[in-house]
Rosetta silent file (secondary structure, phi, psi, omega in degrees, C-alpha in Angstrom):
SEQUENCE: MSMYAGLDVSDKTTHICVVDADGKVLRRDVVASDPDVLAKWLNRHCAELSRVVLETGTLSTFLYHGLVERGVAIECICARHAKGVLSARVNKSDVHDAEGLAQLARTGWYKRVHMKASATHIDRAALRIRAQLITARTSMANQLRGLLKLFGLRMGTARTPGRRAERLAAFYAQRPDLKALFAPLIAAMEAIEEQLRASNRLLNDRAKADEVCARLMSVPGVGPITALTFTATIEDPHRFARSEDVGAYAGLVPRRSQSGERDVSGHISKAGDPMLRKALYEAANVALSQVKRPFALQAWGRKIAKGKGPRRARTAVARKLAALLHSLWLNETEFRWA
SCORE:     score description
SCORE:     0.000 S_00000001
   1 L     0.000  100.506  168.802  -26.739   12.796  -29.431 S_00000001
   2 L   -55.207  110.128  171.384  -22.975   12.726  -27.770 S_00000001
   3 E  -115.710 -177.183  161.679  -22.949   11.288  -23.936 S_00000001
   4 E  -147.588  138.091  167.430  -20.178   10.680  -21.331 S_00000001
   5 E  -106.856  130.505  126.267  -20.149    8.568  -18.334 S_00000001
   6 E   -67.780  135.144  149.902  -18.212    9.073  -14.892 S_00000001
   7 E  -137.899  146.393 -141.314  -17.667    6.483  -13.146 S_00000001
   8 E  -127.742  104.061  179.941  -17.110    6.987   -9.219 S_00000001
   9 E  -116.752  139.254 -164.244  -15.663    3.200   -8.086 S_00000001
  10 L  -121.375  157.329  170.072  -15.982    1.568   -4.672 S_00000001
  11 L   -23.550  -63.132  146.331  -15.075   -1.275   -3.790 S_00000001
  12 L   -55.942  -74.396 -131.178  -18.312   -3.269   -4.080 S_00000001
  13 E  -106.041  168.657  158.956  -20.519   -0.522   -6.147 S_00000001
  14 E  -160.748  171.334 -143.496  -19.646    1.557   -8.740 S_00000001
  15 E  -170.326  106.980 -178.994  -21.851    4.819   -9.246 S_00000001
  16 E  -138.034  151.103  167.615  -22.397    6.345  -12.916 S_00000001
  17 E   -80.617   77.039 -135.291  -23.338    9.412  -14.511 S_00000001
  18 E  -129.526  136.295 -162.889  -24.174    9.602  -18.132 S_00000001
  19 E  -136.674  158.670  135.567  -24.097   13.577  -19.135 S_00000001
  20 E   -97.432  165.578 -170.465  -24.790   15.310  -22.782 S_00000001
  21 L   -16.689  -45.173 -160.445  -23.165   17.534  -25.156 S_00000001
  22 L   -78.020  -33.177 -162.571  -24.515   20.192  -22.770 S_00000001
  23 L    82.006    9.230  136.315  -23.387   18.719  -19.303 S_00000001
  24 L   -72.586   97.536 -151.207  -27.162   17.675  -18.959 S_00000001
  25 L   -42.437  132.047 -173.873  -27.591   14.647  -16.538 S_00000001
  26 L  -114.955  -58.133  160.497  -29.599   12.415  -18.457 S_00000001
  27 L  -149.994  177.767 -179.997  -29.384    9.442  -15.505 S_00000001
  28 E   -96.331  132.925  166.047  -28.200    7.896  -12.853 S_00000001
  29 E  -172.991 -172.241 -172.710  -27.794    5.096  -11.717 S_00000001
  30 E  -159.893  136.126 -169.320  -25.127    2.544   -9.268 S_00000001
  31 E  -143.559 -178.333  167.613  -24.256   -1.335  -10.437 S_00000001
  32 E   -76.458  150.843 -164.726  -20.987   -3.782   -9.553 S_00000001
  33 L   -78.785   53.869  161.154  -17.977   -2.666   -9.153 S_00000001
  34 L  -150.977  124.587 -169.297  -17.172   -5.675  -12.473 S_00000001
  35 H   -38.827  -18.117  160.346  -16.652   -4.867  -15.706 S_00000001
  36 H   -66.745  -87.710 -156.083  -19.509   -7.211  -17.655 S_00000001
  37 H   -36.961  -54.023  175.269  -22.704   -5.878  -15.270 S_00000001
  38 H   -48.608 -142.650 -170.945  -20.279   -2.104  -16.653 S_00000001
  39 H    57.613  -95.620  172.932  -20.870   -3.148  -20.233 S_00000001
  40 H   -30.374  -54.410 -167.357  -23.565   -4.083  -19.979 S_00000001
  41 L   -70.563  -72.458  166.947  -25.191   -1.455  -18.347 S_00000001
  42 H   -32.758  -27.190 -141.367  -23.410    1.347  -20.720 S_00000001
  43 H  -109.988   -9.800 -167.490  -24.108   -0.915  -23.820 S_00000001
  44 H  -114.789  -26.654 -174.681  -27.929   -0.823  -22.833 S_00000001
  45 H  -116.507  -57.988 -144.887  -28.399    3.127  -21.784 S_00000001
  46 L  -116.437   94.270 -160.016  -26.348    4.944  -23.788 S_00000001
  47 L   -76.905  -23.954 -179.763  -26.703    4.470  -27.750 S_00000001
  48 L  -138.295   81.979 -169.343  -23.988    7.080  -28.786 S_00000001
  49 E   -91.525  131.504  158.617  -21.496    7.006  -25.766 S_00000001
  50 E   -85.389  -28.429  166.235  -18.458    9.109  -26.523 S_00000001
  51 E  -152.996  162.293  163.631  -16.115    8.706  -23.691 S_00000001
  52 E  -135.775  170.256  176.119  -16.119    7.176  -19.980 S_00000001
  53 E  -134.770  150.999  106.884  -13.540    8.332  -17.370 S_00000001
  54 L  -147.818  160.740 -165.630  -12.626    6.999  -14.325 S_00000001
  55 L   -62.969  165.298  164.734  -10.062    7.588  -11.555 S_00000001
  56 L   -61.524  120.562  163.807   -7.258    6.109  -10.353 S_00000001
  57 L  -173.038 -158.186 -175.500   -7.254    3.485   -7.441 S_00000001
  58 H   -32.531  -75.307 -172.877   -7.435   -0.145   -6.617 S_00000001
  59 H   -95.820   37.311 -176.660   -9.796   -1.576   -9.310 S_00000001
  60 H   -79.946  -40.903 -162.718   -8.917    1.020  -12.048 S_00000001
  61 H   -61.461  -51.156  173.651   -6.409   -1.318  -13.663 S_00000001
  62 H   -65.313  -74.087  117.631   -8.969   -4.517  -14.042 S_00000001
  63 H    76.791  -87.322 -146.025  -11.760   -1.675  -14.709 S_00000001
  64 H   -63.004  -77.839  166.414   -9.979   -0.129  -17.543 S_00000001
  65 H   -47.281  -64.754 -165.538   -8.732   -3.885  -19.730 S_00000001
  66 H   -69.158    3.012 -151.251  -11.899   -5.294  -19.088 S_00000001
  67 H  -106.938  -18.019 -164.581  -13.904   -2.374  -20.021 S_00000001
  68 H   -95.214  -16.618 -167.300  -11.471   -1.935  -23.466 S_00000001
  69 L  -100.542  -14.479  153.737  -11.828   -5.172  -24.141 S_00000001
  70 L  -122.317   66.230  175.808  -15.536   -5.169  -24.627 S_00000001
  71 L    49.940   38.821  167.181  -15.051   -2.068  -26.883 S_00000001
  72 L   -88.200  149.351 -172.056  -16.003    0.348  -24.358 S_00000001
  73 L   -97.415   74.235  159.253  -14.173    3.692  -25.341 S_00000001
  74 E   -99.357  126.653 -147.535  -12.251    4.322  -21.790 S_00000001
  75 L   -92.123   80.611  166.131  -10.041    6.619  -20.497 S_00000001
  76 L    -8.880   64.086 -158.835   -8.353    6.473  -17.254 S_00000001
  77 E  -100.796  161.263 -174.168   -7.474    9.784  -15.114 S_00000001
  78 L   -81.168  131.438 -170.839   -5.342   10.909  -12.270 S_00000001
  79 H   -82.980  -31.194  148.477   -6.570   11.153   -9.608 S_00000001
  80 H   -48.051    8.789 -171.246   -5.154   13.511   -8.002 S_00000001
  81 H   -92.015  -74.870 -158.893   -5.657   15.901  -10.894 S_00000001
  82 H   -56.622  -40.390 -172.106   -9.402   15.204  -10.694 S_00000001
  83 H   -76.913  -21.803 -177.651   -9.934   16.100   -7.141 S_00000001
  84 H   -70.626   13.532  179.327   -9.099   19.722   -7.092 S_00000001
  85 H  -113.731  -45.111 -172.517  -12.311   20.187  -10.114 S_00000001
  86 H   -67.578  -63.076  174.846  -14.957   17.297   -7.475 S_00000001
  87 L   -14.408  -30.342 -138.848  -13.784   19.328   -4.377 S_00000001
  88 L   -84.823  -60.378  173.273  -14.943   22.191   -6.394 S_00000001
  89 L   -45.674  143.578  166.448  -18.820   20.857   -4.950 S_00000001
  90 L   -56.242  -79.653 -170.294  -19.847   22.022   -1.292 S_00000001
  91 L   -97.282  128.850 -162.631  -20.914   18.465   -0.176 S_00000001
  92 L  -101.377  124.122 -154.614  -18.959   15.722   -1.490 S_00000001
  93 L  -152.635  167.263 -173.665  -21.015   12.224   -2.180 S_00000001
  94 H   -84.673  -15.858  172.844  -19.799    9.001   -4.734 S_00000001
  95 H   -75.019  -42.517 -177.894  -23.111   11.035   -7.419 S_00000001
  96 H   -81.337    2.424  174.273  -21.679   14.001   -7.211 S_00000001
  97 H  -132.559   38.192  118.546  -18.689   12.978   -8.398 S_00000001
  98 H   -36.270  -34.731 -161.479  -19.917   10.475  -10.459 S_00000001
  99 H   -92.653  -84.231 -152.178  -21.560   13.628  -11.954 S_00000001
 100 H   -42.079  -33.114  166.508  -18.240   15.186  -11.935 S_00000001
 101 L   -86.492   28.267  166.409  -15.946   13.138  -13.784 S_00000001
 102 L   -81.300  -45.758 -169.630  -18.734   12.639  -16.886 S_00000001
 103 L   -87.064   28.330  145.740  -18.308   16.522  -17.156 S_00000001
 104 L  -106.548   -5.977  168.197  -14.519   16.157  -17.218 S_00000001
 105 L   -67.103  -24.996 -174.376  -15.236   13.384  -19.462 S_00000001
 106 L   -91.771  -52.998  150.540  -17.454   16.005  -21.458 S_00000001
 107 L    -8.197  -76.695  171.251  -15.099   18.542  -21.156 S_00000001
 108 L    85.689    9.414 -171.381  -11.414   16.738  -21.944 S_00000001
 109 L   -72.349   28.848  177.911  -10.281   18.906  -19.237 S_00000001
 110 L  -165.571  173.404 -160.072   -7.725   16.050  -17.866 S_00000001
 111 L   -70.251  126.612  174.120   -4.604   13.961  -17.495 S_00000001
 112 E   -91.382  138.002  162.436   -5.405   10.693  -19.186 S_00000001
 113 L   -92.461  148.813  149.074   -2.625    7.884  -17.350 S_00000001
 114 L   -36.572  122.463  162.272   -0.813    5.384  -18.559 S_00000001
 115 L  -142.038  128.824 -172.663   -2.240    2.082  -18.323 S_00000001
 116 L   -76.732  167.798 -170.909    0.171   -1.046  -18.229 S_00000001
 117 L   -85.272 -155.702 -178.361   -0.345   -4.034  -19.573 S_00000001
 118 L   -99.229  -19.295 -175.762   -1.149   -7.408  -17.065 S_00000001
 119 L  -114.177   28.390  162.131    1.980   -8.852  -17.765 S_00000001
 120 H   -78.838  -93.431 -174.092    3.708   -5.588  -16.385 S_00000001
 121 H   -51.696   44.505  147.032    1.938   -5.725  -13.324 S_00000001
 122 H  -106.960  -59.253 -165.873    2.924   -9.348  -12.875 S_00000001
 123 H   -68.241  -34.177  171.901    6.854   -8.209  -12.336 S_00000001
 124 H   -35.429  -52.502  173.638    5.586   -5.149  -10.424 S_00000001
 125 H   -52.073  -50.185 -154.852    3.919   -7.204   -8.374 S_00000001
 126 H   -72.259  -17.831  148.610    6.663   -9.750   -7.410 S_00000001
 127 H   -27.091  -47.168 -177.703    8.586   -6.710   -7.164 S_00000001
 128 H   -51.083  -69.870  138.962    6.223   -5.530   -4.875 S_00000001
 129 H    20.509  -95.888 -153.161    6.435   -8.790   -2.880 S_00000001
 130 H   -44.303  -51.613  175.205   10.370   -8.635   -2.318 S_00000001
 131 H    -7.368  -91.146 -163.064    9.532   -4.529   -1.013 S_00000001
 132 H   -36.798  -44.235  158.455    7.451   -6.247    1.743 S_00000001
 133 H   -23.603  -39.589 -178.409    9.701   -8.822    2.256 S_00000001
 134 H   -94.331  -23.511  164.941   12.176   -6.658    2.886 S_00000001
 135 H   -37.462  -77.224  175.092   10.027   -4.898    5.481 S_00000001
 136 H   -23.840  -79.050 -174.440    9.193   -7.744    7.019 S_00000001
 137 H   -62.301  -18.066 -164.839   12.503   -8.943    7.573 S_00000001
 138 H   -66.719  -69.568 -177.034   14.121   -5.086    8.449 S_00000001
 139 H    -9.188  -78.253 -169.144   11.291   -5.288   11.085 S_00000001
 140 H   -55.241  -68.499 -154.998   12.051   -8.778   12.958 S_00000001
 141 H   -56.470  -60.065 -154.100   15.894   -7.468   12.983 S_00000001
 142 H   -65.167  -61.802 -168.261   15.016   -4.439   14.841 S_00000001
 143 H   -73.491  -17.746  162.754   12.547   -6.135   17.713 S_00000001
 144 H   -73.893  -43.525  172.958   14.823   -9.099   18.349 S_00000001
 145 H   -55.240  -36.462  160.256   17.479   -6.354   18.602 S_00000001
 146 H   -53.883  -63.440  178.621   15.439   -4.522   20.766 S_00000001
 147 H   -58.838  -54.687 -179.699   14.547   -7.337   22.626 S_00000001
 148 H   -56.298  -26.928  159.987   17.697   -8.521   23.393 S_00000001
 149 H   -32.113  -55.451 -168.128   18.418   -4.922   24.741 S_00000001
 150 H   -68.289   -6.232  169.568   16.617   -5.805   27.450 S_00000001
 151 H  -110.816   -5.537 -158.569   18.502   -8.883   28.989 S_00000001
 152 L   131.883  -28.568 -166.032   22.159   -7.207   28.365 S_00000001
 153 L  -138.071  178.276 -155.383   22.346   -7.659   25.585 S_00000001
 154 L  -144.446  108.699   66.040   23.809   -6.710   21.837 S_00000001
 155 L    94.247  -88.024 -160.629   23.345   -7.682   18.469 S_00000001
 156 L   123.554 -166.782  139.652   26.338   -6.000   17.014 S_00000001
 157 L   -92.097   29.664 -169.292   27.176   -6.442   13.211 S_00000001
 158 L  -103.297  113.243 -155.560   25.858   -9.040   13.215 S_00000001
 159 L  -128.701   21.947  149.807   23.634   -8.668   10.062 S_00000001
 160 L   -56.221  147.855   80.861   24.302  -12.409    8.343 S_00000001
 161 H    29.110  -59.290 -160.584   22.317  -15.495    8.735 S_00000001
 162 H   -94.628  -89.774 -165.557   25.390  -17.028    9.960 S_00000001
 163 H    -7.333  -73.316  155.097   26.573  -14.520   11.692 S_00000001
 164 H    -2.999  -78.317 -177.681   23.286  -14.168   13.454 S_00000001
 165 H   -49.324  -29.056 -168.953   23.301  -17.664   14.413 S_00000001
 166 H  -103.000    2.910  174.136   26.858  -17.367   16.080 S_00000001
 167 H   -57.687  -79.292 -175.340   25.967  -14.608   17.896 S_00000001
 168 H   -75.992 -107.130 -150.463   22.111  -15.903   19.613 S_00000001
 169 L   -20.098  -34.427  168.642   24.128  -19.435   20.264 S_00000001
 170 H   -45.338  -62.898 -158.885   26.867  -16.814   22.790 S_00000001
 171 H   -39.432  -66.178  172.755   23.794  -15.761   24.119 S_00000001
 172 H   -43.532  -38.755 -172.963   21.914  -18.793   24.974 S_00000001
 173 H   -85.799  -16.468  153.381   24.774  -20.296   26.344 S_00000001
 174 H  -102.414   -1.368  160.992   24.903  -17.673   28.706 S_00000001
 175 L  -166.571   96.833  160.086   21.056  -17.441   29.190 S_00000001
 176 L   -46.662  -53.754  144.258   19.488  -21.174   28.260 S_00000001
 177 L     1.722  -72.333  159.403   16.629  -19.406   29.350 S_00000001
 178 H  -110.270   37.810 -171.708   15.472  -17.475   25.881 S_00000001
 179 H   -85.619  -24.641  133.974   16.656  -19.559   23.294 S_00000001
 180 H    -4.985  -85.309  150.755   12.656  -20.508   23.955 S_00000001
 181 H   -85.161   -6.311 -142.665   11.190  -17.596   24.111 S_00000001
 182 L  -120.020  -15.934 -179.988   13.659  -15.985   21.185 S_00000001
 183 H   -26.671  -77.768 -158.368   12.371  -19.270   19.293 S_00000001
 184 H   -41.077  -47.119 -161.196    9.357  -18.224   17.240 S_00000001
 185 H   -76.828   -2.288  166.443   10.550  -14.958   15.853 S_00000001
 186 H   -51.257  -66.008 -161.047   14.056  -16.723   14.995 S_00000001
 187 H   -59.002  -47.334 -156.411   12.224  -19.375   13.085 S_00000001
 188 H   -86.315  -12.042 -171.996    9.889  -16.554   11.121 S_00000001
 189 H  -112.067   15.527  154.572   12.275  -14.468   10.256 S_00000001
 190 L  -105.924   26.711  168.720   14.768  -17.048    8.750 S_00000001
 191 H   -85.800  -25.572 -170.208   11.184  -18.474    6.579 S_00000001
 192 H   -74.925  -79.624  175.068   11.209  -14.452    5.608 S_00000001
 193 H   -24.663  -54.437 -173.206   14.946  -14.958    4.565 S_00000001
 194 H   -77.653  -16.506 -179.159   14.386  -18.215    2.794 S_00000001
 195 H  -114.167   -3.497  179.437   11.378  -17.093    0.458 S_00000001
 196 H   -98.258   -7.584  159.194   13.076  -13.210   -0.173 S_00000001
 197 H   -37.243  -80.330 -163.287   16.156  -15.868   -1.158 S_00000001
 198 H   -37.678  -46.407  179.498   13.589  -17.079   -4.039 S_00000001
 199 H   -73.969  -16.914  172.274   12.362  -14.034   -5.074 S_00000001
 200 H   -43.311  -64.293 -172.949   16.163  -12.379   -5.510 S_00000001
 201 H   -71.431   -0.362  153.115   16.110  -15.236   -7.736 S_00000001
 202 H  -102.179  -22.608  152.334   13.245  -15.101   -9.737 S_00000001
 203 H   -51.675  -29.860 -169.825   13.793  -11.311   -9.820 S_00000001
 204 H   -84.775  -44.916 -155.346   17.719  -11.621  -11.268 S_00000001
 205 H   -43.037  -46.385 -167.065   16.354  -14.715  -13.462 S_00000001
 206 H   -61.631  -25.649 -169.296   13.425  -12.706  -14.683 S_00000001
 207 H   -73.933  -52.027 -154.209   15.846   -9.386  -15.296 S_00000001
 208 H   -89.599  -10.193  146.735   18.678  -11.245  -17.540 S_00000001
 209 L   -54.929   -4.664 -142.068   16.022  -12.947  -20.013 S_00000001
 210 L  -115.995  106.516  170.980   14.596   -9.619  -20.518 S_00000001
 211 H   -55.393  -32.401  174.549   17.105   -7.910  -23.411 S_00000001
 212 H   -84.147  -17.837 -176.844   16.533   -4.602  -22.255 S_00000001
 213 H   -60.438  -12.232 -161.411   17.217   -5.309  -18.446 S_00000001
 214 H   -88.008  -52.781  171.150   20.248   -6.905  -19.735 S_00000001
 215 H    -1.539  -81.459 -157.126   20.922   -3.097  -22.094 S_00000001
 216 H   -29.060  -85.211  173.648   20.316   -1.557  -18.677 S_00000001
 217 L   -59.270  150.425    3.103   22.951   -3.114  -16.305 S_00000001
 218 L   -60.778  -11.682  170.805   25.363   -2.608  -17.948 S_00000001
 219 L   -43.055  100.973  168.143   25.251    1.023  -16.208 S_00000001
 220 L   -20.421   92.631  160.435   27.677    1.355  -13.204 S_00000001
 221 L   116.191   -7.823 -158.073   25.148    0.939   -9.672 S_00000001
 222 L  -109.649  157.820 -166.730   22.261   -0.078  -11.859 S_00000001
 223 L  -117.333  175.549  166.265   21.330   -4.222  -10.786 S_00000001
 224 H   -57.977  -18.247  179.956   18.617   -6.520  -11.761 S_00000001
 225 H   -52.737  -59.780 -145.130   16.274   -4.720   -9.412 S_00000001
 226 H   -86.797  -18.297  167.036   16.743   -1.916  -10.486 S_00000001
 227 H   -60.875  -73.281  177.362   16.700   -2.900  -14.189 S_00000001
 228 H   -44.206  -61.692 -175.360   13.575   -5.013  -13.714 S_00000001
 229 H   -59.225  -58.080  168.229   11.665   -1.973  -12.081 S_00000001
 230 H   -15.193  -57.581 -162.028   12.601    0.836  -14.637 S_00000001
 231 H   -86.010  -40.219 -177.037   11.162   -1.079  -17.404 S_00000001
 232 H   -59.111  -11.314  173.097    8.378   -2.793  -15.364 S_00000001
 233 H  -141.468   13.462  156.115    7.179    1.135  -14.727 S_00000001
 234 H  -125.731  -28.008  149.933    7.783    3.337  -17.831 S_00000001
 235 L    75.016  -47.885  176.871    7.030   -0.114  -19.931 S_00000001
 236 L  -126.775  118.713  175.350    6.769    1.749  -23.591 S_00000001
 237 L   -71.769   24.802 -174.014    9.906    4.322  -23.756 S_00000001
 238 L  -113.319    5.414 -158.130    7.834    6.415  -26.522 S_00000001
 239 L   -54.325  -50.579 -158.553    5.903    7.654  -23.703 S_00000001
 240 L   -96.645  143.580  168.878    8.509   10.906  -23.217 S_00000001
 241 L   -83.428   -5.723  134.794    9.458   12.804  -25.646 S_00000001
 242 L  -167.277 -156.549 -117.133   12.632   12.876  -23.969 S_00000001
 243 L  -104.283  -11.223  160.157   14.964   11.491  -21.969 S_00000001
 244 L   -68.162  -46.844 -176.140   14.470   14.082  -19.111 S_00000001
 245 H   -29.089  -46.419 -173.863   11.325   14.410  -18.789 S_00000001
 246 H   -43.327  -44.000  178.219   11.919   10.720  -17.250 S_00000001
 247 H   -53.449  -32.089  178.965   13.384   12.168  -13.891 S_00000001
 248 H  -106.673   12.104  151.243   10.161   14.880  -12.786 S_00000001
 249 L   -81.311  -12.173 -176.537    8.254   11.416  -14.054 S_00000001
 250 L  -122.186   15.080  156.287    9.557    9.648  -11.683 S_00000001
 251 L    98.627   21.086 -171.565    9.281   12.713   -9.067 S_00000001
 252 L  -103.753   25.447  170.237   13.171   13.460   -8.780 S_00000001
 253 L  -123.430 -172.717 -166.261   13.096   17.111   -9.795 S_00000001
 254 E   -92.252  122.860  166.619   12.510   20.259   -7.476 S_00000001
 255 E   -50.282  154.350  164.864    8.543   21.768   -7.017 S_00000001
 256 E  -146.380  118.064 -141.545    8.306   25.298   -8.120 S_00000001
 257 L  -110.139   84.953 -152.638    5.705   27.196   -6.361 S_00000001
 258 L  -114.044 -176.715  178.625    6.195   30.983   -8.572 S_00000001
 259 E   165.594  112.481  149.253    3.307   33.872   -8.966 S_00000001
 260 L    74.695 -140.832 -173.837    3.930   37.738   -9.951 S_00000001
 261 L   -78.667    8.511  158.796    7.484   38.430   -8.271 S_00000001
 262 E   -83.407  140.539  172.917    7.677   35.261   -6.596 S_00000001
 263 L   169.375  112.612 -143.160    9.056   31.911   -7.366 S_00000001
 264 L  -130.743  115.032 -165.941   10.328   29.799   -5.091 S_00000001
 265 E  -114.059  142.035 -168.066   12.217   26.141   -6.005 S_00000001
 266 E  -125.686 -157.139  147.666   11.411   24.012   -3.236 S_00000001
 267 E   -62.237 -158.678  174.819   12.284   20.136   -2.712 S_00000001
 268 E  -117.581  159.412 -168.680   11.984   17.898   -5.104 S_00000001
 269 L   -49.898  -29.791 -160.840    8.309   16.668   -6.131 S_00000001
 270 L    52.501   12.857 -178.088    7.744   12.943   -5.100 S_00000001
 271 L   -61.970 -170.116 -171.599    4.727   12.961   -7.996 S_00000001
 272 L    31.632 -126.265 -155.969    4.591    9.859   -9.781 S_00000001
 273 L   -98.977  104.081 -175.896    5.911    5.743   -8.842 S_00000001
 274 H   -46.291  -47.890 -152.445    7.697    5.536   -5.257 S_00000001
 275 H   -56.301  -30.878 -165.565    8.956    2.036   -6.111 S_00000001
 276 H   -79.085  -48.172  179.881   11.174    3.252   -9.532 S_00000001
 277 H   -58.671  -16.772  176.842   12.599    6.784   -7.200 S_00000001
 278 H   -64.327  -82.167  150.408   13.867    4.353   -4.364 S_00000001
 279 H    46.603  -63.981  153.399   14.787    2.303   -6.929 S_00000001
 280 H   -76.034  -68.428  150.518   17.099    4.957   -8.673 S_00000001
 281 H     7.764  -84.092  158.129   17.997    6.581   -5.605 S_00000001
 282 H   -23.724  -81.624 -149.416   19.688    2.781   -4.648 S_00000001
 283 H   -37.811  -58.532  179.783   21.157    3.125   -7.928 S_00000001
 284 H   -76.905  -17.448  141.860   23.029    6.340   -7.346 S_00000001
 285 H   -66.304   -6.555  169.942   23.805    5.857   -4.080 S_00000001
 286 H  -126.440   -4.203  160.888   26.001    2.765   -5.141 S_00000001
 287 H   -87.670  -53.683  174.449   27.329    4.200   -8.503 S_00000001
 288 L   -46.845  -57.700 -125.317   28.610    7.060   -6.130 S_00000001
 289 L  -138.855   -4.301  168.841   30.108    5.051   -3.482 S_00000001
 290 L  -118.544  -18.869 -163.152   30.830    1.205   -4.796 S_00000001
 291 L  -110.570   99.052 -163.294   32.091    1.604   -8.160 S_00000001
 292 L   -54.083  -54.499  173.105   35.446    1.180   -8.336 S_00000001
 293 L   -84.973  158.662 -176.682   36.139    2.360  -11.863 S_00000001
 294 L   -75.217  121.254  150.061   36.029    6.381  -12.408 S_00000001
 295 L  -127.013  175.278  160.661   33.550    7.385  -15.138 S_00000001
 296 H   -20.535  -75.673 -164.567   31.593   10.958  -16.038 S_00000001
 297 H   -75.685  -38.874 -170.648   28.674   10.530  -14.175 S_00000001
 298 H   -84.739  -25.341 -169.721   29.918    9.052  -11.255 S_00000001
 299 H   -81.750  -16.011 -173.377   32.833   12.305  -10.891 S_00000001
 300 H   -99.514  -46.441  160.319   30.321   14.802  -11.686 S_00000001
 301 H   -17.487  -63.861  174.350   28.228   13.179   -8.682 S_00000001
 302 H   -75.127   -1.859  150.089   30.733   13.524   -6.333 S_00000001
 303 H   -66.327  -43.389  113.489   31.175   17.227   -6.901 S_00000001
 304 H     2.531  -63.920 -174.659   27.724   18.092   -5.923 S_00000001
 305 H   -51.057  -60.005  179.975   28.688   15.974   -3.198 S_00000001
 306 H   -49.435  -24.409 -129.885   31.074   18.189   -2.160 S_00000001
 307 H  -129.579  -31.471 -171.323   29.957   20.953   -2.590 S_00000001
 308 H  -143.156    4.418  159.406   25.683   20.533   -1.739 S_00000001
 309 H    95.176  156.698 -179.241   26.449   17.528    0.353 S_00000001
 310 H   -69.364  -26.895  175.562   25.491   13.782   -0.367 S_00000001
 311 H   -48.877  -45.109  147.392   21.708   13.528   -0.376 S_00000001
 312 H   -43.238  -33.736 -153.478   21.893   15.842   -3.160 S_00000001
 313 H   -84.485  -39.085  179.762   24.341   14.459   -4.661 S_00000001
 314 H   -94.632  -11.787  160.730   22.682   11.002   -5.373 S_00000001
 315 H   -81.173  -46.532  135.397   19.558   12.321   -5.567 S_00000001
 316 H     2.761  -43.965 -174.490   20.833   14.387   -8.999 S_00000001
 317 H  -106.546   22.839  172.880   22.875   11.489  -10.142 S_00000001
 318 H   -74.537  -66.958 -177.586   18.853    9.365   -9.785 S_00000001
 319 H   -17.312  -88.995  146.916   17.935   12.210  -11.795 S_00000001
 320 H   -28.232  -63.476 -178.913   20.533   11.375  -14.459 S_00000001
 321 H   -47.301  -42.998 -179.419   20.561    8.292  -13.919 S_00000001
 322 H   -44.790  -57.070 -148.633   16.324    7.992  -14.864 S_00000001
 323 H   -75.974  -17.627  165.927   17.219   10.038  -18.192 S_00000001
 324 H   -76.467   -5.992 -179.146   20.747    7.499  -19.212 S_00000001
 325 H   -78.932  -49.101 -145.372   18.499    4.688  -18.998 S_00000001
 326 H   -86.882  -61.897 -173.374   15.646    5.976  -20.822 S_00000001
 327 H   -76.202   -3.581 -175.985   18.088    6.934  -23.980 S_00000001
 328 H   -89.514  -16.280 -162.796   20.058    3.710  -24.069 S_00000001
 329 H   -71.306  -77.084 -149.620   16.532    1.703  -23.586 S_00000001
 330 H   -71.350  -14.244  134.709   15.316    3.744  -26.775 S_00000001
 331 H   -10.911  -58.786 -149.340   18.946    3.737  -28.809 S_00000001
 332 L    71.201   50.979  171.748   18.987   -0.061  -28.397 S_00000001
 333 L  -130.966 -159.359  114.936   22.456    0.872  -27.168 S_00000001
 334 L   -72.137  137.798  167.569   25.290   -0.477  -23.728 S_00000001
 335 L   -48.687  136.631 -159.653   26.459    1.596  -21.938 S_00000001
 336 L  -113.998  126.744  176.390   29.979    3.436  -23.326 S_00000001
 337 L   -75.339  168.737 -175.248   32.667    4.136  -20.122 S_00000001
 338 L   -92.844    0.000    0.000   34.042    7.304  -20.493 S_00000001
């Protein structure tokens, strides 16, 4: 008898529901959210387990790889898609969600999510740490500017650490009482900037040592961060049948709402990984505004900017860059200037 299991995972416990091929509930239980505990429970109670399903979440990667290593036939499904099925019940609970996931496992009516390897998550963690450091630095810099204006002092265009130190020295000459007041904030900003420089060095070295990243960095506007973000997000270029699909995967294609005579094309979907979408958008901005040597994609984007504005042009070029980077990766070639 074929058996299917659904796992509704929370931080400490996981609700399990097992159904048969006809959808009848055979067993329910609650165990610790640990792959070893889950694998032992499934092996003990499910003699002919065909498939196990869990949703994407904070622990999904840890549990997925742990269960795969223990020989469990598990698949991770998109939580956004599963929500539509699970919300059909009037009352939402962990028990009902586990049963709904088990029924999805039985019917096969779900979208499987590609699970990245542990080494890829190390690169993505380094990229996220860098992004968090940038956010913290920006927040502190804005706080410094705002507080200085309370005393009639304006930082101006002092964006580098050296220029900022010069401006602060001038301010302290006017108001010596402010030096001790702002000392903790300045020290924290300098510490974050030092860690940010260390993070940038780490990521730059990692990108330069990677053959694929080095190939992608031959594209104008694409630097180490964009190349590493692209490879760490896509991981396997053969996942996509066409290079054009990568733009949709990054959420850079318009939403569509069509029914009968109504067919509306809206803003971009913003589906997929926001880190990849942001990296491609920044690379497109650099390609359009900072690259001096002309090339075909730049001319195409600038033509769009004249007719539809710079934001739409950057989005369009970002979508083209996604397809271009995937094609170079798949064909093992470098960018050729036209």
